[in-house]
C-alpha cells in the first residue's frame, strides 16, 4: 500500500498525508490542530499512528499547527536548518526535537524515501518533495509541488516520471489581474517568480511532464479569491486530453479532505 490524501489545501492552510503499511507522515500542518485531527478522523486514521511531520517552508498556511500537533502526538519534525531558524519561536517546544534535512539530499522516514528539492517561493529555504516507497516493484512515485513562482528546470526534472502528481494551480491570471480583490502589492507577489503558479502555468508543467504512467493529478493550493475550481480542472484536463492521457484529475479543497488515493 502506498497512498496519499490532501487533508486540506488553499490559502488558509495546507496538509498532505503520505501513507504506507508501515509509515504515516504528514507534510505541513497549516490551519488549526483541531481541524487537522478532524481531517484524520474523517479518513478513519488513528492520529496516534503518525510517525513524523515534514515541513516545506515557514509560511503560516503551512506551519500554523505544526508545533501544536507535534506536542500533542509526540512527533519529530523534519525541516531544513534555515527554515527552523526562521520559525522556531512560532513552532514552540518540540518534544521529539527537530531533524534536519538538506534540499537536494534524499532522506528516509520509515519505508518512505523522500527527495526534497528547491521550490521558487518567497521563503528562506522552500522545498518541494518526491516520495517513493522502498522496494516498490511497481515503481510508483509521488511528487508534491506547490508554492512555486515559475516553472524551473529542477521542477520539470523531478516531476517527469511521477505516477501521482500534486501540482499547484493557484489562480486564474485574468481574475487575479483584473477582477480580484487583493491589494496590488499582493497581486504582484503572487504573480512574481517567487509567488504561485497559475492555472495556465500548471497546464504548462503538465504539458512537459505527462507520460503514459501518470495516473493521477491532484490540483492544490487553489485561491478562494482568484480562481474557480472549474477553471483549474478544465485547464489541466484539456492538456491531458491533447496528449491522450486519461489520468484522473482531482481537486484538493480547503474545506474537506480528498479520499485516500493510491499512488
Coordinates of C-alpha atoms in Angstrom, one line a residue:
X1 CA 0.0 0.0 0.0
X2 CA 1.2 3.5 -1.0
X3 CA -1.4 6.2 -0.6
X4 CA -1.8 10.0 -0.4
X5 CA -4.6 12.3 0.8
X6 CA -4.7 16.1 0.8
X7 CA -6.2 16.8 4.1
X8 CA -6.9 20.4 3.1
X9 CA -5.2 22.8 0.7
X10 CA -5.6 26.5 -0.1
X11 CA -4.6 30.0 1.1
X12 CA -5.8 29.3 4.7
X13 CA -3.9 26.1 5.3
X14 CA -2.3 23.0 3.8
X15 CA -1.7 19.5 4.9
X16 CA -0.8 16.3 3.0
X17 CA -0.8 12.8 4.3
X18 CA 1.5 10.1 2.8
X19 CA 0.8 6.5 3.9
X20 CA 2.2 3.0 3.6
X21 CA 1.6 -0.1 5.6
X22 CA 4.5 0.8 7.9
X23 CA 4.7 4.6 7.7
X24 CA 2.4 7.5 8.1
X25 CA 3.7 11.0 7.7
X26 CA 2.3 14.4 7.1
X27 CA 3.7 17.3 5.1
X28 CA 2.8 20.7 6.6
X29 CA 0.0 21.4 9.1
X30 CA -1.4 24.8 8.4
X31 CA -4.8 26.0 9.8
X32 CA -5.6 24.5 13.3
X33 CA -4.7 21.4 15.2
X34 CA -8.4 20.7 15.7
X35 CA -9.1 20.8 12.0
X36 CA -6.1 18.6 11.3
X37 CA -7.2 15.9 13.8
X38 CA -10.7 16.1 12.4
X39 CA -9.4 15.5 8.9
X40 CA -7.6 12.4 10.0
X41 CA -10.7 11.1 11.8
X42 CA -12.8 11.6 8.6
X43 CA -10.4 9.3 6.8
X44 CA -10.7 6.8 9.7
X45 CA -7.0 7.2 10.6
X46 CA -5.6 6.9 14.1
X47 CA -3.7 10.1 14.8
X48 CA -1.5 8.2 17.3
X49 CA 0.0 6.1 14.5
X50 CA 1.6 9.1 12.8
X51 CA 5.3 8.9 12.5
X52 CA 6.5 12.4 11.6
X53 CA 5.8 15.9 10.3
X54 CA 7.7 17.2 7.3
X55 CA 7.8 21.0 6.8
X56 CA 8.1 22.5 3.3
X57 CA 8.6 26.2 4.4
X58 CA 7.8 28.6 7.2
X59 CA 4.7 30.4 5.9
X60 CA 1.8 30.2 8.4
X61 CA -0.5 28.4 6.0
X62 CA 2.0 25.5 6.2
X63 CA 3.2 25.6 9.8
X64 CA 0.3 27.1 11.9
X65 CA -0.4 23.9 13.8
X66 CA 2.9 22.0 13.4
X67 CA 4.0 22.7 17.0
X68 CA 0.6 22.0 18.5
X69 CA 0.3 18.7 16.8
X70 CA 3.9 17.7 17.4
X71 CA 3.4 18.3 21.1
X72 CA 0.0 16.6 21.3
X73 CA 1.1 13.5 19.4
X74 CA 4.8 13.5 20.4
X75 CA 6.1 13.7 16.8
X76 CA 9.5 14.6 15.4
X77 CA 9.6 17.5 12.9
X78 CA 11.7 17.3 9.8
X79 CA 12.7 20.6 8.1
X80 CA 15.8 22.4 6.9
X81 CA 18.0 24.2 9.3
X82 CA 17.3 27.6 7.8
X83 CA 13.6 27.0 7.8
X84 CA 13.7 26.1 11.5
X85 CA 15.7 29.2 12.3
X86 CA 13.0 31.3 10.7
X87 CA 10.1 29.8 12.6
X88 CA 11.3 28.2 15.8
X89 CA 9.5 30.7 18.0
X90 CA 6.2 30.0 16.2
X91 CA 6.7 26.2 16.5
X92 CA 7.5 26.4 20.2
X93 CA 8.7 23.5 22.2
X94 CA 9.0 20.3 20.2
X95 CA 9.2 17.2 22.5
X96 CA 10.9 15.0 19.9
X97 CA 13.0 17.8 18.6
X98 CA 13.9 18.6 15.0
X99 CA 15.5 16.5 12.4
X100 CA 17.3 18.5 9.7
X101 CA 17.3 17.6 6.0
X102 CA 19.1 19.4 3.2
X103 CA 17.4 20.3 -0.1
X104 CA 18.9 18.1 -2.8
X105 CA 19.8 15.3 -0.5
X106 CA 17.5 12.3 0.0
X107 CA 16.4 11.0 3.4
X108 CA 14.2 8.3 4.8
X109 CA 11.2 8.1 7.2
X110 CA 10.3 4.5 7.8
X111 CA 9.9 2.8 4.4
X112 CA 9.4 6.1 2.5
X113 CA 12.3 7.7 0.6
X114 CA 12.0 11.5 0.4
X115 CA 13.8 13.6 -2.2
X116 CA 13.5 17.3 -1.3
X117 CA 14.2 19.9 -3.9
X118 CA 14.2 23.7 -4.0
X119 CA 11.0 25.5 -4.9
X120 CA 10.8 29.0 -6.3
X121 CA 8.9 30.8 -3.5
X122 CA 9.5 33.8 -1.2
X123 CA 10.6 31.7 1.9
X124 CA 14.0 31.3 3.3
X125 CA 14.6 27.7 2.1
X126 CA 11.4 26.3 0.5
X127 CA 11.2 22.8 -0.7
X128 CA 9.0 20.5 -2.8
X129 CA 9.2 16.7 -2.5
X130 CA 9.2 13.4 -4.3
X131 CA 8.2 10.4 -2.4
X132 CA 8.9 6.7 -3.2
X133 CA 8.3 3.6 -1.2
X134 CA 11.3 1.4 -0.6
X135 CA 11.3 -1.9 -2.6
X136 CA 8.2 -0.9 -4.6
X137 CA 8.3 -3.1 -7.6
X138 CA 5.6 -1.1 -9.3
X139 CA 8.0 1.9 -9.3
X140 CA 5.3 4.3 -8.1
X141 CA 6.4 7.9 -7.3
X142 CA 4.5 10.8 -5.8
X143 CA 5.5 14.5 -6.2
X144 CA 4.3 17.4 -4.1
X145 CA 4.9 20.6 -6.0
X146 CA 3.2 23.7 -4.6
X147 CA 4.3 27.3 -3.8
X148 CA 6.3 27.8 -7.0
X149 CA 6.6 31.2 -8.7
X150 CA 7.8 29.9 -12.1
X151 CA 8.4 26.7 -14.0
X152 CA 12.0 25.8 -13.1
X153 CA 14.2 23.2 -14.8
X154 CA 14.5 21.3 -11.5
X155 CA 10.8 21.2 -11.1
X156 CA 10.3 19.7 -14.5
X157 CA 13.2 17.2 -14.0
X158 CA 11.8 16.0 -10.7
X159 CA 8.2 15.6 -11.9
X160 CA 8.9 13.8 -15.2
X161 CA 8.4 10.2 -14.1
X162 CA 5.9 10.6 -11.2
X163 CA 2.8 8.4 -11.3
X164 CA 0.8 10.8 -9.0
X165 CA 1.4 14.5 -9.1
X166 CA 0.2 17.1 -6.6
X167 CA 0.5 20.3 -8.5
X168 CA -0.2 23.9 -7.6
X169 CA -3.0 25.6 -9.7
X170 CA -3.3 28.7 -7.5
X171 CA -5.0 31.3 -9.6
X172 CA -6.5 32.4 -12.9
X173 CA -4.4 35.2 -14.2
X174 CA -7.3 37.2 -15.6
X175 CA -9.2 37.1 -12.3
X176 CA -6.0 37.9 -10.3
X177 CA -5.0 40.9 -12.5
X178 CA -8.4 42.4 -13.4
X179 CA -11.2 41.4 -11.1
X180 CA -9.8 40.1 -7.8
X181 CA -10.0 42.0 -4.5
X182 CA -6.3 41.7 -3.4
X183 CA -4.2 44.8 -2.9
X184 CA -1.8 45.4 -5.8
X185 CA 1.2 44.6 -3.7
X186 CA -0.2 41.1 -3.0
X187 CA -1.2 40.7 -6.6
X188 CA 2.4 41.5 -7.7
X189 CA 3.8 39.0 -5.1
X190 CA 1.5 36.1 -6.3
X191 CA 2.3 36.9 -10.0
X192 CA 6.1 37.1 -9.4
X193 CA 8.8 34.5 -9.8
X194 CA 8.6 33.7 -6.1
X195 CA 4.8 33.6 -5.9
X196 CA 2.4 30.9 -7.1
X197 CA 1.7 29.0 -10.3
X198 CA -1.5 29.9 -12.2
X199 CA -3.9 27.5 -13.9
X200 CA -2.1 28.3 -17.2
X201 CA 1.3 27.6 -15.8
X202 CA 0.2 24.4 -14.1
X203 CA -1.1 23.3 -17.5
X204 CA 2.3 24.2 -18.9
X205 CA 4.0 22.0 -16.4
X206 CA 1.7 19.1 -17.3
X207 CA 2.4 19.5 -21.0
X208 CA 6.1 19.0 -20.3
X209 CA 6.0 16.1 -17.8
X210 CA 3.0 14.0 -18.9
X211 CA 3.8 10.4 -19.7
X212 CA 1.9 7.1 -20.1
X213 CA 2.3 6.0 -16.5
X214 CA 1.0 9.3 -15.0
X215 CA -2.3 8.1 -13.5
X216 CA -3.5 11.0 -11.2
X217 CA -3.1 14.8 -11.0
X218 CA -4.2 16.5 -7.8
X219 CA -4.6 20.2 -8.2
X220 CA -3.7 22.0 -5.0
X221 CA -3.3 25.4 -3.3
X222 CA -6.3 27.0 -5.2
X223 CA -7.0 30.6 -4.3
X224 CA -10.5 31.1 -3.0
X225 CA -10.4 34.7 -4.3
X226 CA -8.6 34.5 -7.6
X227 CA -9.6 31.1 -9.0
X228 CA -12.6 28.9 -9.8
X229 CA -12.5 25.1 -9.5
X230 CA -13.9 24.6 -12.9
X231 CA -11.2 26.7 -14.5
X232 CA -8.4 24.8 -12.8
X233 CA -9.9 21.5 -13.7
X234 CA -10.6 22.3 -17.3
X235 CA -7.1 23.7 -17.8
X236 CA -5.5 20.5 -16.6
X237 CA -7.9 18.2 -18.3
X238 CA -7.5 19.9 -21.7
X239 CA -3.7 19.4 -21.6
X240 CA -4.0 15.7 -20.7
X241 CA -6.6 15.2 -23.5
X242 CA -4.2 16.7 -26.0
X243 CA -1.6 14.2 -25.1
X244 CA -4.1 11.3 -25.0
X245 CA -3.6 10.7 -21.3
X246 CA -6.5 9.6 -19.2
X247 CA -5.1 10.4 -15.8
X248 CA -7.7 11.3 -13.2
X249 CA -7.7 15.0 -12.2
X250 CA -8.7 15.6 -8.5
X251 CA -9.3 18.9 -6.9
X252 CA -7.8 19.4 -3.4
X253 CA -10.1 21.7 -1.4
X254 CA -9.7 24.0 1.6
X255 CA -12.9 22.8 3.3
X256 CA -12.5 19.0 3.1
X257 CA -10.1 16.1 2.5
X258 CA -9.7 14.1 -0.6
X259 CA -10.1 10.4 -0.1
X260 CA -7.1 8.2 0.3
X261 CA -5.7 7.8 -3.2
X262 CA -3.3 5.1 -4.5
X263 CA -0.1 6.4 -5.8

